[in-house]
PDB file of C-alpha atoms in Angstrom:
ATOM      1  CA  UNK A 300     248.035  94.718 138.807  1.00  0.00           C
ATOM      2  CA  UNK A 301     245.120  92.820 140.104  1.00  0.00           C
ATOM      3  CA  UNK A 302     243.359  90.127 138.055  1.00  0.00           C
ATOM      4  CA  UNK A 303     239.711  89.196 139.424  1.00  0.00           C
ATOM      5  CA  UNK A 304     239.498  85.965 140.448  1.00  0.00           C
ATOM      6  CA  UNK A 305     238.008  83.427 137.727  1.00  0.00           C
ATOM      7  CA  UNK A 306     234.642  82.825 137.965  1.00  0.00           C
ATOM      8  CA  UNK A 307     233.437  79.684 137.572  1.00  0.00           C
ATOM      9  CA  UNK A 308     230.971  78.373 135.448  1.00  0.00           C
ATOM     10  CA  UNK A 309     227.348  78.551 137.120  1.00  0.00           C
ATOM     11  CA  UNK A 310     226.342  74.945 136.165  1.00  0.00           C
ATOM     12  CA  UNK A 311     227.437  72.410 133.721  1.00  0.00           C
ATOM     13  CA  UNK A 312     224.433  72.627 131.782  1.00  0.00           C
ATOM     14  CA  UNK A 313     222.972  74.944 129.998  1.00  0.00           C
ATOM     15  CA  UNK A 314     220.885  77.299 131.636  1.00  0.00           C
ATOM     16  CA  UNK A 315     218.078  79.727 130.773  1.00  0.00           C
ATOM     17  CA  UNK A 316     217.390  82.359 133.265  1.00  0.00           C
ATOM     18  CA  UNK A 317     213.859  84.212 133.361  1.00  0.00           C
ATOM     19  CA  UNK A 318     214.595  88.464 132.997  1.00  0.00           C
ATOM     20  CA  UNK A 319     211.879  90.834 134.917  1.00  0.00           C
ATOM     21  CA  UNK A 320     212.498  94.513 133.773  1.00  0.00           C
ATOM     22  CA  UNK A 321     210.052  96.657 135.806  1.00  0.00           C
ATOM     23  CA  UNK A 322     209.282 100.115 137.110  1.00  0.00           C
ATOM     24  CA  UNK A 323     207.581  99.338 140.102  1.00  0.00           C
ATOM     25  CA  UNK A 324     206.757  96.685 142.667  1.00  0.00           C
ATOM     26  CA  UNK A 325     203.340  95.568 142.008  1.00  0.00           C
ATOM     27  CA  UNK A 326     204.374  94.573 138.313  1.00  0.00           C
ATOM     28  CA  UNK A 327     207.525  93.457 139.437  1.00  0.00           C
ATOM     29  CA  UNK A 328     205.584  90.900 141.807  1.00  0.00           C
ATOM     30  CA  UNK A 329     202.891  89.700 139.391  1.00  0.00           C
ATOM     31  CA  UNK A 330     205.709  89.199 136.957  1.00  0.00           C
ATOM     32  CA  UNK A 331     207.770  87.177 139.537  1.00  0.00           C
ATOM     33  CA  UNK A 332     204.461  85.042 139.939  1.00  0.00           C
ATOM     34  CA  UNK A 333     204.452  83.680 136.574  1.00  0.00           C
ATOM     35  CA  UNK A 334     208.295  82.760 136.289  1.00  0.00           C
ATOM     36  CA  UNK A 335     209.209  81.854 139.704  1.00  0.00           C
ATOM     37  CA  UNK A 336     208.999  78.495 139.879  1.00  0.00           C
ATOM     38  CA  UNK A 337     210.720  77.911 136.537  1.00  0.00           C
ATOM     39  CA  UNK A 338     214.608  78.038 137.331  1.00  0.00           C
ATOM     40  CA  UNK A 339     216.444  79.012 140.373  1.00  0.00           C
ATOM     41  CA  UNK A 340     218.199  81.839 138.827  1.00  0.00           C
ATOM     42  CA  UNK A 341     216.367  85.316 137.851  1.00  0.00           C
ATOM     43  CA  UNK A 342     217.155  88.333 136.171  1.00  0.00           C
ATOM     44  CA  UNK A 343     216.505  91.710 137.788  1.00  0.00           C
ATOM     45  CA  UNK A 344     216.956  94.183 134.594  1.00  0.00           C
ATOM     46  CA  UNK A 345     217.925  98.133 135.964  1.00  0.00           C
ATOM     47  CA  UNK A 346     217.781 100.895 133.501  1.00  0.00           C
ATOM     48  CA  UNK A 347     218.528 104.663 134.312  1.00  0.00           C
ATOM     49  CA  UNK A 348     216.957 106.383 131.516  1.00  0.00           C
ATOM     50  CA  UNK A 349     220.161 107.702 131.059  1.00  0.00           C
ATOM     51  CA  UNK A 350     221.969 105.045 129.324  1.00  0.00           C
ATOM     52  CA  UNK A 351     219.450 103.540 128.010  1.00  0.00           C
ATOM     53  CA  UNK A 352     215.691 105.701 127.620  1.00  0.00           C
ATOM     54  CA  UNK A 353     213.759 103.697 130.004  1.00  0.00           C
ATOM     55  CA  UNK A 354     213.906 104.180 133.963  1.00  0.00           C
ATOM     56  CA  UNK A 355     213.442 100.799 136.435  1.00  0.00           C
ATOM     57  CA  UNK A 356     213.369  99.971 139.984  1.00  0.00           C
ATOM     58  CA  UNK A 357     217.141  99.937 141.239  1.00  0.00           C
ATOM     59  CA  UNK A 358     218.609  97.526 143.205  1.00  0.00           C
ATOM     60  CA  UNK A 359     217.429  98.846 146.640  1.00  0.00           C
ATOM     61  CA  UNK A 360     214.073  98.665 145.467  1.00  0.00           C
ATOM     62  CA  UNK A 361     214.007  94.804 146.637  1.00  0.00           C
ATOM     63  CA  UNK A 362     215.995  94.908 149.855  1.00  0.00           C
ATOM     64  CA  UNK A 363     212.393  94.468 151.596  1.00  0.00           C
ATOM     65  CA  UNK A 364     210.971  91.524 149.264  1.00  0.00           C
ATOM     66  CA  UNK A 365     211.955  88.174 149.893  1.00  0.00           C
ATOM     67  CA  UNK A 366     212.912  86.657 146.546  1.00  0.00           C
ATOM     68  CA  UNK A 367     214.349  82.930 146.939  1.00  0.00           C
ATOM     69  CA  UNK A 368     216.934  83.323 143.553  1.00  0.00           C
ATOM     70  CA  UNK A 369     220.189  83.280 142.518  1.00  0.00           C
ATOM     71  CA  UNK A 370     219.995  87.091 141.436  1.00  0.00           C
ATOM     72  CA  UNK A 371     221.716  87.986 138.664  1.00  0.00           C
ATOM     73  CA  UNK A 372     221.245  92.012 138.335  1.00  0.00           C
ATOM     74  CA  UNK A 373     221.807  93.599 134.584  1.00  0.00           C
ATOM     75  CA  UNK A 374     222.900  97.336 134.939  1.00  0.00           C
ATOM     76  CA  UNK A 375     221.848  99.261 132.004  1.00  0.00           C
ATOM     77  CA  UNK A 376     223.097 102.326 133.509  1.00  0.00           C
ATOM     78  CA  UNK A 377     226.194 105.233 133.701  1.00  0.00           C
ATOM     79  CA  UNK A 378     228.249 104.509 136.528  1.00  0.00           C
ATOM     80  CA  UNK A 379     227.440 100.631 137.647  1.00  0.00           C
ATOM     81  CA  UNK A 380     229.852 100.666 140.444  1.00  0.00           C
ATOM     82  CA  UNK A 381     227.627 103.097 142.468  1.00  0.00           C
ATOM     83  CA  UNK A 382     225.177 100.274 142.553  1.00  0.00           C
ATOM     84  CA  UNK A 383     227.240  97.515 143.555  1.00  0.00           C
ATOM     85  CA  UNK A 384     226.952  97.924 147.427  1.00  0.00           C
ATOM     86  CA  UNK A 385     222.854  97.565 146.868  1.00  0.00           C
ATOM     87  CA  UNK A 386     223.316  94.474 145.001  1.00  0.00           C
ATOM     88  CA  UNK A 387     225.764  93.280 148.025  1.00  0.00           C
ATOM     89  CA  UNK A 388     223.006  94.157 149.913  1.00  0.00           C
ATOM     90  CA  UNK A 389     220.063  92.027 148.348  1.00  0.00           C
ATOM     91  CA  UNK A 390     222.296  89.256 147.948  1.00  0.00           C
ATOM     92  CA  UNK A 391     223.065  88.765 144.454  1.00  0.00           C
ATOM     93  CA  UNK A 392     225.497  86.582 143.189  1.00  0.00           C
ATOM     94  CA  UNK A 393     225.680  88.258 139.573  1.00  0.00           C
ATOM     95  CA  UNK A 394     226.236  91.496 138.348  1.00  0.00           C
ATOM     96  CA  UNK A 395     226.735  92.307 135.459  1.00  0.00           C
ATOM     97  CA  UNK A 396     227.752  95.876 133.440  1.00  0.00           C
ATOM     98  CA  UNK A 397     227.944  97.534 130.144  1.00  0.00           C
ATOM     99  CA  UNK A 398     231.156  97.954 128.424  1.00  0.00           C
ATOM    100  CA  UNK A 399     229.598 100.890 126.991  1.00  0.00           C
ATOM    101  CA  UNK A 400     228.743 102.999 129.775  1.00  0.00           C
ATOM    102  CA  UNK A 401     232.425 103.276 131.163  1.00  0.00           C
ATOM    103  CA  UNK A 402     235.493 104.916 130.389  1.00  0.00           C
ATOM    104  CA  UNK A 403     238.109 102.482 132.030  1.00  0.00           C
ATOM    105  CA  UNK A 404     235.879  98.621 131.916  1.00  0.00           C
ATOM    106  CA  UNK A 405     239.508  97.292 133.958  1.00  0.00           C
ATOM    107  CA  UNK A 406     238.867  99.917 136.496  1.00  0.00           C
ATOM    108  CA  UNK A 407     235.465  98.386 137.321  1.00  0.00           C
ATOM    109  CA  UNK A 408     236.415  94.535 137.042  1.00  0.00           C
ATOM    110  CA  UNK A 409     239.026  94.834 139.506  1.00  0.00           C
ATOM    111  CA  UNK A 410     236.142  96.159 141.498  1.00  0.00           C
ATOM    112  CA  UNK A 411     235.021  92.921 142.275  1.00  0.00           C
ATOM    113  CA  UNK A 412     237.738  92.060 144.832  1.00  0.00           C
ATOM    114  CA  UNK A 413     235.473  94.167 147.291  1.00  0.00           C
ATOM    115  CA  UNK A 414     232.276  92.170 147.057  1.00  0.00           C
ATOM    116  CA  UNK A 415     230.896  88.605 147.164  1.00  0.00           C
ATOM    117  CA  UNK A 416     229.618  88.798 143.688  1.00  0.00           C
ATOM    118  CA  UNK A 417     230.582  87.490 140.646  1.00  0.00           C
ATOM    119  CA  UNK A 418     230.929  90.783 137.857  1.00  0.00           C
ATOM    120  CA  UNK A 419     230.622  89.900 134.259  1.00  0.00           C
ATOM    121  CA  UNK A 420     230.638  92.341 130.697  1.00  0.00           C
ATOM    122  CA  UNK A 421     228.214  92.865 128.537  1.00  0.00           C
ATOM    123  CA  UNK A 422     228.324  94.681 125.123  1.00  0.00           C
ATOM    124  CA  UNK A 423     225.391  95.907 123.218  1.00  0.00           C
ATOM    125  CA  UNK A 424     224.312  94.481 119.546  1.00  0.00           C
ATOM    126  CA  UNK A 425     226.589  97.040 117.648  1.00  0.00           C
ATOM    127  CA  UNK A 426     229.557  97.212 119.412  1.00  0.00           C
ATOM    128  CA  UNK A 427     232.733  95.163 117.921  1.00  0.00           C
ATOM    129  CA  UNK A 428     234.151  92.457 119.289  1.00  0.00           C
ATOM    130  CA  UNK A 429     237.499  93.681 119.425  1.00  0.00           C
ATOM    131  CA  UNK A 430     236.595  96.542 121.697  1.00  0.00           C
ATOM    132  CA  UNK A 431     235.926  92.913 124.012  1.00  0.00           C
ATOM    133  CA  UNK A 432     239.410  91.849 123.419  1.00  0.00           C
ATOM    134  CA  UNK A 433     241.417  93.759 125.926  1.00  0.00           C
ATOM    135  CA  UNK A 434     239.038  92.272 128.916  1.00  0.00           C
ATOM    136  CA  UNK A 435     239.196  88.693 128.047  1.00  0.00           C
ATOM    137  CA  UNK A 436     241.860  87.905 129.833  1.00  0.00           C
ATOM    138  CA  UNK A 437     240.230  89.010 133.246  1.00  0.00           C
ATOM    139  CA  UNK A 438     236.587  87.511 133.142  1.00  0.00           C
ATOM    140  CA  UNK A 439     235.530  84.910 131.725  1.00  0.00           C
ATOM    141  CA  UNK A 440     231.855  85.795 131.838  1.00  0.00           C
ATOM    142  CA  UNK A 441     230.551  87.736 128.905  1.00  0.00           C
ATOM    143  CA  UNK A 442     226.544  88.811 127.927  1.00  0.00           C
ATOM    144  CA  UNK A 443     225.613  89.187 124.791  1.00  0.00           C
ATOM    145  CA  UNK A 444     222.693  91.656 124.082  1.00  0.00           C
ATOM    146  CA  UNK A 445     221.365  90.261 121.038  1.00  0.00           C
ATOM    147  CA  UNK A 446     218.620  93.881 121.214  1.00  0.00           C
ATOM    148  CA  UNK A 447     219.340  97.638 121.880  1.00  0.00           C
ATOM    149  CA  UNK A 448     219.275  97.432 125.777  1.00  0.00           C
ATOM    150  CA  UNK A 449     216.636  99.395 127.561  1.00  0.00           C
ATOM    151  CA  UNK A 450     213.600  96.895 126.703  1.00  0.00           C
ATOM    152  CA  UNK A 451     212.176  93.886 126.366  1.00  0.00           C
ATOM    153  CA  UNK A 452     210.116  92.382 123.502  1.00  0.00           C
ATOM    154  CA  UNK A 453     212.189  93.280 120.870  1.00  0.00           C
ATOM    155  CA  UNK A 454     213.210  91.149 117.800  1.00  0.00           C
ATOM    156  CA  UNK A 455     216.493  89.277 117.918  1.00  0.00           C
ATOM    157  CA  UNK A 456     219.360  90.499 115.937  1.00  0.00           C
ATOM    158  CA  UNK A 457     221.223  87.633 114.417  1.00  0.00           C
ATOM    159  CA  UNK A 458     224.004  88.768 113.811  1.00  0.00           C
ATOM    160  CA  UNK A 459     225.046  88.316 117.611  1.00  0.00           C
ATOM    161  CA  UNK A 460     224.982  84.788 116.549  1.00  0.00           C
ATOM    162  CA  UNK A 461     228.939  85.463 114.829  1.00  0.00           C
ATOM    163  CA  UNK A 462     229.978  87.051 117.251  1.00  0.00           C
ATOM    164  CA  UNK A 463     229.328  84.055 119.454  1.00  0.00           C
ATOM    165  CA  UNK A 464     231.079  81.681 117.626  1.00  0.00           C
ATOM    166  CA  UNK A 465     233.986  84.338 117.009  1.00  0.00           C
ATOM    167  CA  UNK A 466     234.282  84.445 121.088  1.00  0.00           C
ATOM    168  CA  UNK A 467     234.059  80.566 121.348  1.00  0.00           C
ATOM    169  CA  UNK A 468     236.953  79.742 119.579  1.00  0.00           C
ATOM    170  CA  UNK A 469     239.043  83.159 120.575  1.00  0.00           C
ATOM    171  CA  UNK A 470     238.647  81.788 124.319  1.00  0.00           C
ATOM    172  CA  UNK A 471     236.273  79.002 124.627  1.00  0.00           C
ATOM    173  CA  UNK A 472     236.829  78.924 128.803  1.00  0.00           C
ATOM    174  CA  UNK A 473     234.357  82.305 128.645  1.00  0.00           C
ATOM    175  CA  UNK A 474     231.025  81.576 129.675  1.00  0.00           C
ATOM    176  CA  UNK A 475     229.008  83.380 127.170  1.00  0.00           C
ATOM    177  CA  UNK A 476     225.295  84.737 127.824  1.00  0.00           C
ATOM    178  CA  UNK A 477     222.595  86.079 125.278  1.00  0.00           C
ATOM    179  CA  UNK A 478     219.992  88.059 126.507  1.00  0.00           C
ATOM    180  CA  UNK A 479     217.089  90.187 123.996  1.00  0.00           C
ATOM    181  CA  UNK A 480     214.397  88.816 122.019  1.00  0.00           C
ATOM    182  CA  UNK A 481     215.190  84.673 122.285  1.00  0.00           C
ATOM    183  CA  UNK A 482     212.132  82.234 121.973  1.00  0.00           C
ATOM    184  CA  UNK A 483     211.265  78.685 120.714  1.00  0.00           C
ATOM    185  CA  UNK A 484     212.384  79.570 117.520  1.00  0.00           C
ATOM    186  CA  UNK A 485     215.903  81.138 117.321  1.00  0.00           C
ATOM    187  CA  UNK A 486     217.049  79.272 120.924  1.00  0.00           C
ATOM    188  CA  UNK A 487     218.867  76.399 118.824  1.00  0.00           C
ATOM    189  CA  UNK A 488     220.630  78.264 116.809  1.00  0.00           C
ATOM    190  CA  UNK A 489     222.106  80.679 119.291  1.00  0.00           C
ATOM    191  CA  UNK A 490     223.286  77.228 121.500  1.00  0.00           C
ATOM    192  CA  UNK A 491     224.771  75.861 118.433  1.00  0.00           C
ATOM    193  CA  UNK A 492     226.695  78.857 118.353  1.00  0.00           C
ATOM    194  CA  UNK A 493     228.185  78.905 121.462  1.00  0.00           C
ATOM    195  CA  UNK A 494     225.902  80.200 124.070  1.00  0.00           C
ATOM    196  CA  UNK A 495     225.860  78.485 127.708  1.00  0.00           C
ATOM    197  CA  UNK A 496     223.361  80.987 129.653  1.00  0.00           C
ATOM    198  CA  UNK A 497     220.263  82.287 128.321  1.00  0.00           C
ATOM    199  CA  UNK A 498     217.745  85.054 129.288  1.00  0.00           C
ATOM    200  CA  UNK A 499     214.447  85.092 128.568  1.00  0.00           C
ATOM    201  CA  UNK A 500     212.053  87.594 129.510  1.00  0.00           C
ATOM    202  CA  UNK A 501     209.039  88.612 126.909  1.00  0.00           C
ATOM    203  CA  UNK A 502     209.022  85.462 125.838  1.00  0.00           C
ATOM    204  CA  UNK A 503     207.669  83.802 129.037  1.00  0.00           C
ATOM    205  CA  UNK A 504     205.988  86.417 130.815  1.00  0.00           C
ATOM    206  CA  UNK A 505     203.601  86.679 127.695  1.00  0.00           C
ATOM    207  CA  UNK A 506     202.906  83.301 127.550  1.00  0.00           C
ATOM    208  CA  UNK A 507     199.533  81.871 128.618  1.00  0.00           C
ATOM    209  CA  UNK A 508     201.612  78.705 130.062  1.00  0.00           C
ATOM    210  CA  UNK A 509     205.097  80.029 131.341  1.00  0.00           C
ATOM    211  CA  UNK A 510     206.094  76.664 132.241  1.00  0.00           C
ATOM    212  CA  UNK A 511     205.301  74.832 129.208  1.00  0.00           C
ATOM    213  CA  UNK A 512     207.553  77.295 127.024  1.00  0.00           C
ATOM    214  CA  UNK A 513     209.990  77.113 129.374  1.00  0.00           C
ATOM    215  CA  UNK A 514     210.420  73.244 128.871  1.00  0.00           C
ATOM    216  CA  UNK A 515     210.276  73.598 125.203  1.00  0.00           C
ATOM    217  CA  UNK A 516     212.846  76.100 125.209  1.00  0.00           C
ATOM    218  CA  UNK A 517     214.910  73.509 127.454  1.00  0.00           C
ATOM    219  CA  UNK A 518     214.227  70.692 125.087  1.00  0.00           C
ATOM    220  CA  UNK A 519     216.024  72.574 122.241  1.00  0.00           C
ATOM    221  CA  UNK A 520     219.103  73.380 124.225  1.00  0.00           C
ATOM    222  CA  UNK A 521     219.117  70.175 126.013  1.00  0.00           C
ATOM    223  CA  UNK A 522     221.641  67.457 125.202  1.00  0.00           C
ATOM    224  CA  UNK A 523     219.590  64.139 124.166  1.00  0.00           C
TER     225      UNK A 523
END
């Protein structure tokens, strides 16, 4: 059987990526404006309205705009494979799908062999961790939504936070991401817990000064 090759860790440090979920290109742009210059990764959110109730651009919605990012592209949607040649196409370097939206999650991962990306899992809020279990052993790249996917400015559910710390110490070589409803005040405790990567979307593109939350929210996770 094929095991996907490990991916490796995107940077020693932690990270916090900036999220746009959008349904069409003059948002999406005005809502790259006010993050782009804050981290060289970005998130490009994609919703179906299928598996989750809210519909976005898709991934060959950008294959004419120049974005100068690591893209990291969340698939909120039934059948994430279809998508992956678009994402090939625009260049990203992440992808990541649901564990909930497919019957066979080992069917997709060894997917990966066939493209240049890396191909993490992510589980929703209420699903158990031991529905996680089987998979460990082939990624070590797991997102955490810490709110029902589908979208953004929604309130942190911390109970994710366990389920962190429950993944750190069952294999603490998994780089583990939390995406939904972080800000200045809950960041700490979810790094505490465990988490390397984190996405931020509401939470900056509201702000008046992007940049200046962004630093705060780097102060609290950064090693002094």
């Amino acid at each position: 059987m094929y095991f996907p090759k490990k991916f490796t860790k995107i940077s020693l440090m932690k990270l916090i990526i900036p999220a746009i979920l959008s349904n069409n290109l003059t948002d999406f742009k005005e809502k790259l404006k006010k993050v782009n210059k804050l981290s060289s990764w970005l998130q490009i959110d994609v919703a179906d309205n299928r598996f989750v109730h809210n519909q976005t651009l898709f991934p060959h919605s950008f294959k004419n705009i120049k974005i100068e990012k690591n893209l990291e592209i969340h698939l909120m949607t039934f059948n994430p494979e279809k998508y992956f040649l678009d994402c090939q196409k625009i260049a990203a370097k992440r992808v990541i799908f649901h564990l909930e939206a497919v019957d066979n999650p080992l069917k997709i991962l060894t997917k990966q062999k066939n493209y240049p990306f890396q191909l993490g899992l992510a589980i929703n809020p209420k699903t158990p961790l031991e529905k996680v279990a089987p998979y460990l052993k082939y990624v070590n790249f797991l997102l955490f939504l810490a709110v029902e996917p589908g979208f953004q400015g929604q309130r942190f559910q911390s109970e994710v936070l366990e389920k962190i710390k429950k993944i750190k110490k069952t294999a603490p070589e998994i780089t583990v991401e939390v995406d939904g409803g972080i800000n200045e005040k809950n960041i700490k405790a979810i790094s505490d817990a465990g988490a390397d990567i984190f996405v931020v979307g509401s939470t900056l593109l509201n702000a008046e000064n992007p940049k200046k939350i962004f630093n705060q929210l780097m102060d609290k996770i950064s090693d002094k």
